[in-house]
């Protein structure tokens, strides 16, 4: 099959933009699963909650979706801290966080989806903003604004979280608890308190990730299921705890999916992307930037 160079280049660019969004939805899992060892499979439910918050304020008051995401960050942070506190006392404190904890987050995912269906129904919802239409044309390259804007803000969010984790005292404590919680406890710091803050941050990122999702495509309550496998796969491929590795992995998955969808059809994209993941892990089991 003859391959058009222009089409291939545009597919790669679209994949990079898509990868930036994938990185945004994965950053919370990198914190909760990679650093805290909490398999939060309810993460897509929190992301959809961010999408519907953006939809409600945009549809009712015309508020810019990204502004909604920024304003909702502290609200989602508090929600995340409350969820972790419930999880801690119910499961982690009793050493039952493996199977029972996984069932807890699966229940949250199911309850969140049903609640959204009861409130909003199963119709697709979307937001309106100047950047949801049109493209930035640079010669033979075309950058859709609905992909470009989330890509830029995704990288800003990831960079801000990375700076916080590496430059602040609480951030370094989060990195420490992910490596040796006992040593942190011997330094008179509470691992549970640090984990609560970290989990709050992981859920707070869903406010913006959900906003990016509804900018890129219309949403309905069950769409979050499509991202469960992807976000965990990107986290593992990136090296579990590495933000740079996560971004590279997200963009690689995005490029593979975009090229596959462009030349072979969208139905092949997830299978080929996960096949790429398996090959990459076979070559490097620790992930791209894992230790």
XYZ file of N, CA and C in Angstrom:
873
model
N 0.848 -1.204 0.000
C 0.000 0.000 0.000
C 0.878 1.247 0.000
N 0.630 2.152 -0.935
C 1.387 3.383 -1.008
C 1.016 4.289 0.154
N 2.029 4.876 0.771
C 1.822 5.730 1.941
C 2.105 7.172 1.559
N 1.142 8.048 1.765
C 1.325 9.467 1.511
C 2.162 10.078 2.637
N 3.259 10.735 2.279
C 4.129 11.330 3.286
C 3.393 12.418 4.071
N 2.627 13.247 3.355
C 1.866 14.299 4.024
C 0.888 13.711 5.038
N 0.202 12.651 4.630
C -0.771 12.004 5.523
C -0.066 11.387 6.717
N 1.109 10.786 6.479
C 1.869 10.163 7.570
C 2.331 11.218 8.570
N 2.852 12.344 8.068
C 3.337 13.400 8.960
C 2.190 13.966 9.789
N 1.044 14.196 9.152
C -0.103 14.719 9.894
C -0.614 13.704 10.914
N -0.511 12.414 10.599
C -0.913 11.380 11.552
C 0.018 11.378 12.760
N 1.327 11.573 12.513
C 2.286 11.622 13.622
C 2.032 12.841 14.497
N 1.771 13.995 13.876
C 1.483 15.215 14.640
C 0.212 15.032 15.468
N -0.824 14.455 14.853
C -2.061 14.191 15.592
C -1.810 13.237 16.753
N -0.926 12.263 16.542
C -0.591 11.320 17.604
C 0.136 11.987 18.761
N 1.018 12.925 18.450
C 1.731 13.662 19.505
C 0.737 14.489 20.319
N -0.187 15.171 19.636
C -1.193 15.960 20.340
C -2.084 15.062 21.201
N -2.473 13.913 20.648
C -3.282 12.963 21.403
C -2.504 12.423 22.594
N -1.207 12.204 22.395
C -0.369 11.714 23.487
C -0.280 12.694 24.636
N -0.275 14.001 24.329
C -0.285 14.993 25.399
C -1.527 14.872 26.257
N -2.672 14.636 25.618
C -3.909 14.422 26.374
C -3.833 13.136 27.180
N -3.329 12.059 26.577
C -3.185 10.798 27.314
C -2.303 10.979 28.549
N -1.263 11.789 28.420
C -0.398 12.056 29.573
C -1.161 12.765 30.680
N -2.053 13.694 30.298
C -2.832 14.429 31.294
C -3.755 13.508 32.070
N -4.380 12.534 31.387
C -5.288 11.634 32.090
C -4.526 10.561 32.869
N -3.228 10.402 32.580
C -2.438 9.366 33.249
C -1.675 9.901 34.454
N -1.484 11.218 34.558
C -0.647 11.761 35.627
C -1.189 11.382 37.005
N -2.512 11.344 37.156
C -3.082 10.949 38.444
C -2.793 9.502 38.784
N -2.842 8.626 37.781
C -2.541 7.208 38.001
C -1.062 7.013 38.313
N -0.199 7.811 37.698
C 1.230 7.724 38.001
C 1.485 8.025 39.474
N 0.702 8.958 40.029
C 0.844 9.272 41.452
C 0.215 8.178 42.314
N -1.053 7.850 42.052
C -1.774 6.929 42.941
C -1.282 5.486 42.789
N -1.127 5.015 41.568
C -0.721 3.626 41.340
C 0.795 3.468 41.350
N 1.483 4.358 40.633
C 2.933 4.225 40.538
C 3.653 4.553 41.825
N 3.235 5.633 42.506
C 3.943 6.079 43.709
C 3.336 5.548 44.998
N 2.011 5.448 45.047
C 1.346 5.064 46.297
C 0.899 3.609 46.314
N 1.013 2.928 45.182
C 0.594 1.527 45.064
C -0.896 1.365 45.349
N -1.701 2.321 44.897
C -3.156 2.257 45.046
C -3.744 2.133 43.646
N -4.345 0.989 43.362
C -4.896 0.736 42.023
C -6.246 1.435 41.885
N -6.203 2.722 41.646
C -7.416 3.529 41.573
C -8.047 3.409 40.187
N -8.793 2.332 39.966
C -9.435 2.159 38.664
C -10.654 3.069 38.523
N -10.986 3.818 39.574
C -12.081 4.790 39.481
C -11.619 6.118 38.900
N -10.338 6.223 38.525
C -9.817 7.476 37.981
C -10.638 8.003 36.805
N -11.076 7.148 35.855
C -11.911 7.668 34.765
C -13.221 8.289 35.241
N -13.764 7.808 36.358
C -14.995 8.400 36.887
C -14.746 9.827 37.353
N -13.600 10.063 37.991
C -13.250 11.418 38.422
C -13.006 12.318 37.206
N -12.389 11.751 36.169
C -12.146 12.525 34.950
C -13.474 12.937 34.313
N -14.423 12.005 34.245
C -15.737 12.330 33.693
C -16.474 13.344 34.552
N -16.267 13.281 35.866
C -16.864 14.284 36.749
C -16.345 15.671 36.384
N -15.052 15.751 36.062
C -14.488 17.018 35.596
C -15.082 17.448 34.275
N -15.342 16.484 33.381
C -15.951 16.807 32.084
C -17.348 17.386 32.265
N -18.135 16.757 33.119
C -19.509 17.217 33.301
C -19.573 18.524 34.088
N -18.606 18.764 34.968
C -18.544 20.070 35.646
C -18.289 21.173 34.625
N -17.367 20.901 33.686
C -17.097 21.870 32.619
C -18.321 22.066 31.746
N -19.028 20.974 31.456
C -20.235 21.072 30.623
C -21.312 21.917 31.301
N -21.560 21.676 32.586
C -22.629 22.393 33.285
C -22.362 23.889 33.336
N -21.154 24.274 33.718
C -20.855 25.699 33.844
C -20.739 26.379 32.482
N -20.276 25.627 31.493
C -20.187 26.191 30.150
C -21.568 26.368 29.533
N -22.436 25.363 29.688
C -23.775 25.427 29.104
C -24.662 26.442 29.818
N -24.494 26.574 31.150
C -25.376 27.444 31.931
C -24.909 28.895 31.944
N -23.590 29.096 32.036
C -23.079 30.459 32.215
C -22.072 30.879 31.148
N -21.744 29.974 30.226
C -20.796 30.305 29.174
C -19.363 30.429 29.646
N -19.025 29.800 30.797
C -17.671 29.880 31.343
C -16.728 29.045 30.486
N -15.539 29.562 30.233
C -14.543 28.825 29.455
C -14.234 27.486 30.125
N -14.237 26.380 29.381
C -14.026 25.054 29.978
C -12.724 24.927 30.755
N -11.634 25.453 30.214
C -10.353 25.324 30.915
C -10.362 26.125 32.210
N -11.014 27.274 32.205
C -11.157 28.047 33.434
C -11.939 27.253 34.475
N -12.959 26.536 34.041
C -13.719 25.682 34.955
C -12.794 24.640 35.585
N -11.943 24.023 34.754
C -11.010 23.022 35.267
C -10.082 23.581 36.322
N -9.578 24.796 36.090
C -8.672 25.427 37.057
C -9.411 25.738 38.356
N -10.633 26.275 38.249
C -11.414 26.630 39.433
C -11.778 25.387 40.244
N -12.007 24.267 39.557
C -12.434 23.039 40.240
C -11.283 22.263 40.853
N -10.046 22.674 40.628
C -8.901 21.943 41.182
C -8.988 21.755 42.697
N -9.223 22.819 43.498
C -9.301 22.606 44.944
C -10.473 21.732 45.363
N -11.593 21.799 44.635
C -12.755 20.961 44.955
C -12.397 19.487 44.770
N -11.757 19.166 43.665
C -11.371 17.780 43.401
C -10.279 17.329 44.369
N -9.419 18.239 44.785
C -8.388 17.899 45.768
C -9.032 17.452 47.080
N -10.035 18.172 47.527
C -10.742 17.816 48.763
C -11.466 16.485 48.596
N -12.092 16.274 47.433
C -12.765 14.996 47.163
C -11.756 13.843 47.236
N -10.590 14.053 46.638
C -9.563 13.016 46.656
C -9.084 12.703 48.058
N -8.891 13.714 48.871
C -8.464 13.492 50.255
C -9.532 12.724 51.034
N -10.805 13.047 50.806
C -11.895 12.358 51.498
C -11.971 10.892 51.068
N -11.801 10.632 49.759
C -11.843 9.258 49.262
C -10.697 8.446 49.858
N -9.489 9.042 49.903
C -8.368 8.299 50.475
C -8.593 8.025 51.957
N -9.136 8.974 52.699
C -9.379 8.766 54.123
C -10.329 7.593 54.338
N -11.385 7.523 53.529
C -12.318 6.398 53.606
C -11.620 5.091 53.255
N -10.814 5.115 52.193
C -10.065 3.927 51.772
C -9.078 3.490 52.855
N -8.414 4.457 53.477
C -7.400 4.143 54.487
C -8.022 3.445 55.692
N -9.065 4.011 56.244
C -9.672 3.433 57.440
C -10.406 2.133 57.136
N -10.928 1.993 55.931
C -11.694 0.794 55.604
C -10.818 -0.375 55.183
N -9.677 -0.096 54.537
C -8.894 -1.182 53.959
C -7.410 -1.120 54.303
N -6.751 -0.001 54.017
C -5.299 0.057 54.157
C -4.858 -0.128 55.597
N -5.567 0.457 56.545
C -5.201 0.343 57.952
C -5.272 -1.090 58.435
N -6.155 -1.878 57.835
C -6.326 -3.280 58.217
C -5.554 -4.233 57.317
N -4.766 -3.674 56.401
C -3.965 -4.494 55.509
C -4.774 -5.248 54.477
N -5.923 -4.709 54.077
C -6.802 -5.374 53.125
C -6.939 -4.563 51.841
N -5.868 -3.836 51.492
C -5.977 -2.924 50.364
C -5.834 -3.601 49.010
N -5.502 -4.874 48.963
C -5.276 -5.519 47.672
C -6.598 -5.800 46.949
N -7.277 -6.872 47.324
C -8.515 -7.247 46.632
C -9.677 -6.361 47.056
N -9.843 -6.174 48.384
C -10.961 -5.368 48.866
C -10.852 -3.916 48.395
N -9.631 -3.382 48.430
C -9.431 -2.012 47.966
C -9.730 -1.856 46.493
N -9.342 -2.867 45.698
C -9.639 -2.830 44.266
C -11.150 -2.849 44.034
N -11.860 -3.664 44.828
C -13.326 -3.716 44.722
C -13.944 -2.373 45.115
N -13.335 -1.699 46.090
C -13.820 -0.386 46.523
C -13.770 0.617 45.370
N -12.659 0.663 44.660
C -12.526 1.617 43.558
C -13.380 1.201 42.356
N -13.535 -0.101 42.157
C -14.450 -0.551 41.100
C -15.872 -0.109 41.424
N -16.246 -0.204 42.693
C -17.566 0.261 43.111
C -17.735 1.755 42.890
N -16.679 2.529 43.180
C -16.742 3.972 42.929
C -16.939 4.264 41.443
N -16.233 3.514 40.600
C -16.375 3.694 39.162
C -17.811 3.425 38.721
N -18.378 2.335 39.230
C -19.743 1.958 38.849
C -20.758 2.972 39.374
N -20.623 3.369 40.636
C -21.545 4.333 41.232
C -21.463 5.677 40.504
N -20.248 6.107 40.176
C -20.077 7.362 39.453
C -20.749 7.328 38.096
N -20.582 6.221 37.373
C -21.197 6.105 36.046
C -22.723 6.121 36.145
N -23.272 5.357 37.098
C -24.726 5.306 37.257
C -25.276 6.665 37.667
N -24.554 7.353 38.560
C -25.009 8.677 38.999
C -25.055 9.656 37.832
N -24.056 9.613 36.979
C -24.048 10.506 35.809
C -25.180 10.172 34.844
N -25.473 8.881 34.695
C -26.580 8.490 33.824
C -27.906 8.993 34.387
N -28.088 8.881 35.710
C -29.335 9.330 36.326
C -29.516 10.843 36.198
N -28.420 11.584 36.284
C -28.507 13.043 36.244
C -28.551 13.567 34.811
N -27.693 13.030 33.949
C -27.541 13.603 32.602
C -28.089 12.713 31.485
N -28.424 11.482 31.803
C -28.863 10.570 30.758
C -27.677 10.019 29.975
N -27.979 9.383 28.852
C -26.922 8.751 28.053
C -26.588 9.554 26.799
N -27.142 10.747 26.672
C -26.828 11.585 25.517
C -25.411 12.132 25.610
N -24.813 12.357 24.458
C -23.484 12.956 24.417
C -23.572 14.445 24.747
N -22.623 14.923 25.524
C -22.573 16.341 25.905
C -21.268 16.940 25.397
N -21.293 18.232 25.093
C -20.101 18.901 24.582
C -20.072 20.332 25.103
N -18.940 20.977 24.921
C -18.784 22.370 25.347
C -18.549 23.243 24.124
N -18.779 24.524 24.305
C -18.549 25.485 23.231
C -17.497 26.490 23.673
N -16.507 26.660 22.835
C -15.429 27.622 23.088
C -14.805 27.964 21.744
N -14.118 29.103 21.645
C -13.523 29.489 20.351
C -12.557 28.451 19.793
N -11.906 27.686 20.664
C -10.887 26.748 20.210
C -11.433 25.329 19.971
N -12.744 25.138 20.034
C -13.286 23.817 19.707
C -13.490 23.636 18.210
N -13.275 24.694 17.455
C -13.407 24.629 16.001
C -12.139 25.197 15.358
N -11.893 24.819 14.123
C -10.787 25.388 13.365
C -9.462 24.703 13.622
N -8.470 25.081 12.825
C -7.137 24.482 12.914
C -6.079 25.540 12.675
N -4.887 25.272 13.186
C -3.720 26.092 12.902
C -2.985 25.427 11.745
N -2.967 26.080 10.610
C -2.354 25.502 9.417
C -0.948 26.067 9.222
N 0.026 25.171 9.218
C 1.424 25.545 9.017
C 1.940 24.791 7.796
N 1.709 25.367 6.636
C 2.100 24.679 5.416
C 1.244 23.436 5.223
N 1.913 22.280 5.129
C 1.168 21.035 4.951
C 0.726 20.431 6.279
N 1.075 21.091 7.402
C 0.682 20.590 8.709
C -0.612 21.258 9.162
N -1.482 20.473 9.775
C -2.746 20.995 10.292
C -2.869 20.592 11.760
N -3.001 21.603 12.641
C -3.103 21.351 14.076
C -4.487 21.791 14.556
N -5.416 20.863 14.760
C -6.751 21.241 15.243
C -6.651 21.899 16.625
N -7.316 23.025 16.786
C -7.257 23.740 18.063
C -7.803 22.896 19.210
N -8.801 22.066 18.931
C -9.393 21.256 19.994
C -8.412 20.209 20.518
N -7.346 19.918 19.739
C -6.278 19.033 20.205
C -5.078 19.824 20.699
N -4.787 20.939 20.032
C -3.604 21.729 20.356
C -3.710 22.390 21.730
N -4.865 22.995 22.039
C -5.036 23.678 23.319
C -4.933 22.706 24.498
N -5.647 21.557 24.484
C -5.452 20.588 25.569
C -4.016 20.079 25.677
N -3.347 19.918 24.534
C -1.950 19.459 24.541
C -1.068 20.447 25.301
N -1.200 21.730 24.991
C -0.377 22.755 25.642
C -0.649 22.802 27.139
N -1.927 22.833 27.511
C -2.267 22.919 28.928
C -1.960 21.623 29.672
N -1.982 20.490 28.981
C -1.587 19.223 29.597
C -0.126 19.269 30.020
N 0.729 19.750 29.120
C 2.156 19.835 29.443
C 2.408 20.826 30.569
N 1.647 21.921 30.598
C 1.784 22.893 31.689
C 1.404 22.250 33.012
N 0.288 21.514 33.038
C -0.143 20.857 34.264
C 0.879 19.824 34.733
N 1.372 19.006 33.821
C 2.348 17.979 34.188
C 3.630 18.616 34.694
N 4.084 19.696 34.039
C 5.278 20.395 34.497
C 5.098 20.987 35.879
N 3.896 21.543 36.157
C 3.636 22.118 37.480
C 3.651 21.047 38.558
N 3.044 19.893 38.282
C 3.032 18.798 39.268
C 4.453 18.270 39.487
N 5.210 18.147 38.402
C 6.592 17.675 38.525
C 7.425 18.636 39.367
N 7.265 19.933 39.133
C 7.999 20.923 39.929
C 7.615 20.842 41.395
N 6.324 20.672 41.666
C 5.865 20.581 43.051
C 6.464 19.357 43.738
N 6.509 18.226 43.039
C 7.021 17.002 43.644
C 8.520 17.062 43.899
N 9.243 17.782 43.061
C 10.704 17.790 43.182
C 11.258 18.988 43.955
N 10.475 20.064 44.074
C 11.012 21.281 44.689
C 10.402 21.607 46.054
N 9.248 21.069 46.384
C 8.608 21.404 47.666
C 8.875 20.311 48.694
N 8.717 20.663 49.960
C 8.936 19.688 51.039
C 7.911 18.560 50.963
N 6.628 18.918 50.790
C 5.583 17.897 50.703
C 5.801 17.024 49.472
N 6.208 17.640 48.377
C 6.471 16.877 47.163
C 7.579 15.860 47.355
N 8.652 16.274 48.004
C 9.748 15.328 48.258
C 9.313 14.243 49.238
N 8.416 14.591 50.168
C 7.891 13.586 51.100
C 7.044 12.556 50.350
N 6.299 13.008 49.341
C 5.514 12.079 48.529
C 6.434 11.123 47.779
N 7.513 11.651 47.215
C 8.476 10.791 46.533
C 9.134 9.829 47.520
N 9.357 10.288 48.749
C 9.977 9.439 49.770
C 9.041 8.316 50.189
N 7.762 8.637 50.378
C 6.827 7.600 50.826
C 6.625 6.550 49.740
N 6.839 6.940 48.481
C 6.719 5.965 47.399
C 7.899 5.008 47.373
N 9.021 5.401 48.009
C 10.216 4.568 48.011
C 10.380 3.794 49.310
N 10.143 4.464 50.457
C 10.344 3.803 51.756
C 9.508 4.521 52.810
N 8.288 4.058 53.022
C 7.397 4.713 53.981
C 7.890 4.543 55.417
N 8.587 3.430 55.698
C 9.098 3.210 57.050
C 10.153 4.242 57.404
N 11.048 4.541 56.460
C 12.072 5.556 56.710
C 11.436 6.915 56.930
N 10.376 7.209 56.187
C 9.679 8.475 56.376
C 9.037 8.537 57.752
N 8.514 7.406 58.236
C 7.896 7.361 59.551
C 8.935 7.562 60.650
N 10.125 7.049 60.437
C 11.200 7.230 61.413
C 11.662 8.683 61.492
N 11.348 9.461 60.456
C 11.683 10.882 60.441
C 10.529 11.733 60.978
N 9.611 11.082 61.698
C 8.488 11.751 62.377
C 7.471 12.332 61.407
N 7.377 11.748 60.212
C 6.351 12.155 59.249
C 5.330 11.034 59.126
N 4.073 11.391 58.940
C 3.010 10.399 58.852
C 2.825 9.959 57.398
N 3.138 8.694 57.076
C 2.944 8.225 55.702
C 1.489 8.342 55.249
N 0.537 8.083 56.165
C -0.875 8.172 55.792
C -1.245 9.604 55.417
N -0.728 10.575 56.165
C -1.019 11.974 55.870
C -0.424 12.387 54.525
N 0.812 11.936 54.267
C 1.457 12.258 52.998
C 0.709 11.590 51.842
N 0.285 10.348 52.030
C -0.469 9.652 50.997
C -1.805 10.343 50.727
N -2.430 10.842 51.776
C -3.700 11.543 51.603
C -3.526 12.785 50.731
N -2.465 13.534 50.982
C -2.187 14.721 50.167
C -1.898 14.310 48.725
N -1.082 13.259 48.555
C -0.730 12.804 47.209
C -1.957 12.319 46.450
N -2.825 11.584 47.141
C -4.030 11.096 46.476
C -4.952 12.262 46.123
N -4.999 13.262 46.988
C -5.772 14.460 46.678
C -5.261 15.135 45.414
N -3.939 15.195 45.251
C -3.362 15.786 44.042
C -3.709 14.951 42.821
N -3.655 13.623 42.966
C -3.955 12.750 41.825
C -5.387 12.937 41.342
N -6.319 13.117 42.265
C -7.717 13.341 41.874
C -7.906 14.769 41.368
N -7.182 15.723 41.932
C -7.297 17.117 41.481
C -6.935 17.252 40.005
N -5.967 16.470 39.538
C -5.594 16.552 38.117
C -6.746 16.148 37.199
N -7.716 15.400 37.751
C -8.863 14.964 36.941
C -9.756 16.136 36.555
N -9.734 17.205 37.335
C -10.544 18.376 36.998
C -10.129 18.925 35.638
N -8.821 19.048 35.427
C -8.326 19.546 34.134
C -8.373 18.470 33.063
N -8.019 17.231 33.429
C -8.049 16.155 32.435
C -9.458 15.965 31.879
N -10.468 16.063 32.744
C -11.845 15.952 32.286
C -12.232 17.090 31.367
N -11.727 18.278 31.665
C -11.976 19.423 30.793
C -11.355 19.204 29.416
N -10.120 18.692 29.391
C -9.472 18.412 28.109
C -10.264 17.365 27.322
N -10.794 16.358 28.027
C -11.532 15.289 27.356
C -12.763 15.830 26.626
N -13.543 16.674 27.301
C -14.783 17.163 26.682
C -14.500 18.237 25.623
N -13.318 18.828 25.651
C -12.923 19.723 24.557
C -12.595 18.904 23.310
N -11.907 17.786 23.512
C -11.477 16.945 22.389
C -12.648 16.214 21.749
N -13.575 15.729 22.567
C -14.681 14.942 22.030
C -15.898 15.055 22.942
N -17.118 14.874 22.405
C -18.301 14.814 23.265
C -18.201 13.614 24.211
N -18.819 13.723 25.368
C -18.720 12.659 26.367
C -20.103 12.150 26.748
N -20.132 10.906 27.192
C -21.302 10.305 27.814
C -20.797 9.431 28.967
N -21.671 9.050 29.911
C -21.191 8.475 31.175
C -20.329 7.227 31.072
N -20.488 6.416 30.033
C -19.725 5.167 29.971
C -18.402 5.297 29.222
N -18.088 6.485 28.738
C -16.892 6.646 27.910
C -15.605 6.460 28.713
N -15.707 6.615 30.041
C -14.519 6.455 30.870
C -13.918 5.068 30.806
N -14.745 4.069 30.506
C -14.222 2.691 30.431
C -13.151 2.558 29.355
N -13.256 3.380 28.304
C -12.298 3.294 27.200
C -10.888 3.678 27.631
N -10.771 4.365 28.763
C -9.469 4.892 29.165
C -8.819 4.105 30.310
N -9.540 3.159 30.914
C -8.967 2.414 32.043
C -7.702 1.679 31.616
N -7.805 0.907 30.539
C -6.640 0.148 30.080
C -5.513 1.049 29.622
N -5.849 2.116 28.902
C -4.815 3.000 28.361
C -3.994 3.646 29.464
N -4.674 4.205 30.479
C -3.923 4.970 31.479
C -3.008 4.075 32.303
N -3.447 2.857 32.615
C -2.573 1.946 33.349
C -1.430 1.467 32.454
N -1.719 1.228 31.182
C -0.680 0.796 30.250
C 0.390 1.871 30.084
N -0.029 3.126 29.966
C 0.933 4.224 29.810
C 1.768 4.378 31.073
N 1.115 4.250 32.233
C 1.845 4.347 33.503
C 2.926 3.282 33.596
N 2.578 2.044 33.260
C 3.541 0.933 33.332
C 4.640 1.109 32.294
N 4.270 1.464 31.073
C 5.262 1.634 30.012
C 6.222 2.771 30.328
N 5.734 3.814 30.981
C 6.593 4.946 31.306
C 7.573 4.680 32.431
N 7.329 3.624 33.210
C 8.238 3.317 34.312
C 7.603 3.504 35.675
N 6.284 3.570 35.747
C 5.494 3.640 36.988
C 5.560 4.995 37.691
N 6.758 5.455 38.036
C 6.864 6.685 38.834
C 7.487 7.854 38.085
N 7.841 7.660 36.834
C 8.571 8.685 36.086
C 7.610 9.519 35.247
N 7.547 10.818 35.525
C 6.717 11.707 34.704
C 7.272 11.856 33.289
N 8.584 12.068 33.102
C 9.102 12.123 31.728
C 8.836 10.831 30.960
N 9.017 9.687 31.639
C 8.731 8.411 30.989
C 7.272 8.285 30.624
N 6.382 8.768 31.502
C 4.943 8.727 31.239
C 4.595 9.554 30.006
N 5.179 10.750 29.892
C 4.894 11.622 28.739
C 5.375 10.965 27.448
N 6.578 10.401 27.469
C 7.109 9.728 26.278
C 6.222 8.541 25.907
N 5.844 7.742 26.911
C 4.985 6.576 26.651
C 3.638 7.001 26.095
N 3.058 8.069 26.648
C 1.759 8.551 26.173
C 1.844 8.988 24.721
N 2.921 9.681 24.374
C 3.056 10.149 22.994
C 3.324 8.991 22.031
N 4.078 7.991 22.474
C 4.301 6.822 21.630
C 2.991 6.084 21.369
N 2.201 5.892 22.424
C 0.900 5.237 22.261
C -0.001 6.080 21.343
N 0.022 7.399 21.555
C -0.784 8.283 20.716
C -0.390 8.203 19.254
N 0.908 8.192 18.981
C 1.391 8.116 17.596
C 1.005 6.786 16.963
N 1.199 5.689 17.705
C 0.852 4.362 17.171
C -0.642 4.297 16.865
N -1.475 4.793 17.778
C -2.920 4.773 17.554
C -3.309 5.650 16.360
N -2.705 6.824 16.260
C -3.060 7.745 15.181
C -2.678 7.186 13.816
N -1.483 6.638 13.701
C -1.050 6.061 12.425
C -1.926 4.873 12.052
N -2.217 4.023 13.040
C -3.064 2.853 12.778
C -4.457 3.280 12.339
N -5.038 4.256 13.052
C -6.387 4.716 12.704
C -6.419 5.377 11.330
N -5.342 6.074 10.971
C -5.299 6.774 9.687
C -5.212 5.814 8.510
N -4.389 4.777 8.628
C -4.126 3.915 7.480
C -4.890 2.589 7.504
N -5.342 2.166 8.690
C -6.009 0.862 8.769
C -7.407 0.917 9.387
N -7.775 2.068 9.963
C -9.102 2.193 10.550
C -9.046 2.293 12.063
N -9.957 3.052 12.674
C -9.937 3.278 14.121
C -10.104 2.007 14.951
N -10.798 0.996 14.415
C -11.047 -0.215 15.190
C -9.761 -0.977 15.502
N -8.719 -0.785 14.692
C -7.448 -1.470 14.914
C -6.547 -0.734 15.907
N -6.824 0.534 16.151
C -5.895 1.359 16.930
C -5.628 0.824 18.338
N -6.646 0.492 19.152
C -6.352 0.009 20.508
C -5.541 -1.287 20.519
N -5.880 -2.235 19.605
C -5.169 -3.514 19.580
C -3.700 -3.327 19.229
N -3.433 -2.510 18.222
C -2.045 -2.270 17.809
C -1.273 -1.537 18.903
N -1.940 -0.579 19.569
C -1.283 0.169 20.635
C -0.884 -0.752 21.786
N -1.778 -1.667 22.170
C -1.445 -2.580 23.267
C -0.423 -3.630 22.825
N -0.450 -3.975 21.538
C 0.605 -4.852 21.028
C 1.962 -4.182 21.110
N 2.014 -2.897 20.805
C 3.248 -2.122 20.944
C 3.697 -2.103 22.398
N 2.745 -1.965 23.318
C 3.060 -1.968 24.745
C 3.711 -3.282 25.157
N 3.150 -4.397 24.729
C 3.687 -5.704 25.107
C 5.100 -5.892 24.568
N 5.329 -5.463 23.325
C 6.667 -5.587 22.744
C 7.668 -4.723 23.511
N 7.256 -3.490 23.827
C 8.150 -2.581 24.551
C 8.509 -3.137 25.923
N 7.521 -3.709 26.625
C 7.794 -4.256 27.960
C 8.613 -5.543 27.874
N 8.465 -6.284 26.784
C 9.288 -7.479 26.607
C 10.753 -7.105 26.446
N 10.988 -5.980 25.768
C 12.361 -5.505 25.571
C 12.882 -4.837 26.835
N 12.027 -4.066 27.506
C 12.419 -3.343 28.723
C 11.327 -3.497 29.770
N 11.378 -4.552 30.589
C 10.296 -4.838 31.547
C 10.064 -3.728 32.557
N 11.087 -2.929 32.883
C 10.925 -1.859 33.886
C 10.261 -0.620 33.300
N 9.949 -0.647 32.029
C 9.376 0.547 31.404
C 10.458 1.413 30.802
N 10.049 2.463 30.110
C 11.012 3.290 29.388
C 12.006 3.980 30.306
N 11.537 4.491 31.443
C 12.425 5.204 32.365
C 12.291 4.662 33.778
N 11.977 3.363 33.889
C 11.894 2.723 35.197
C 13.254 2.303 35.689
N 13.331 2.135 37.001
C 14.614 1.756 37.590
C 14.739 0.226 37.688
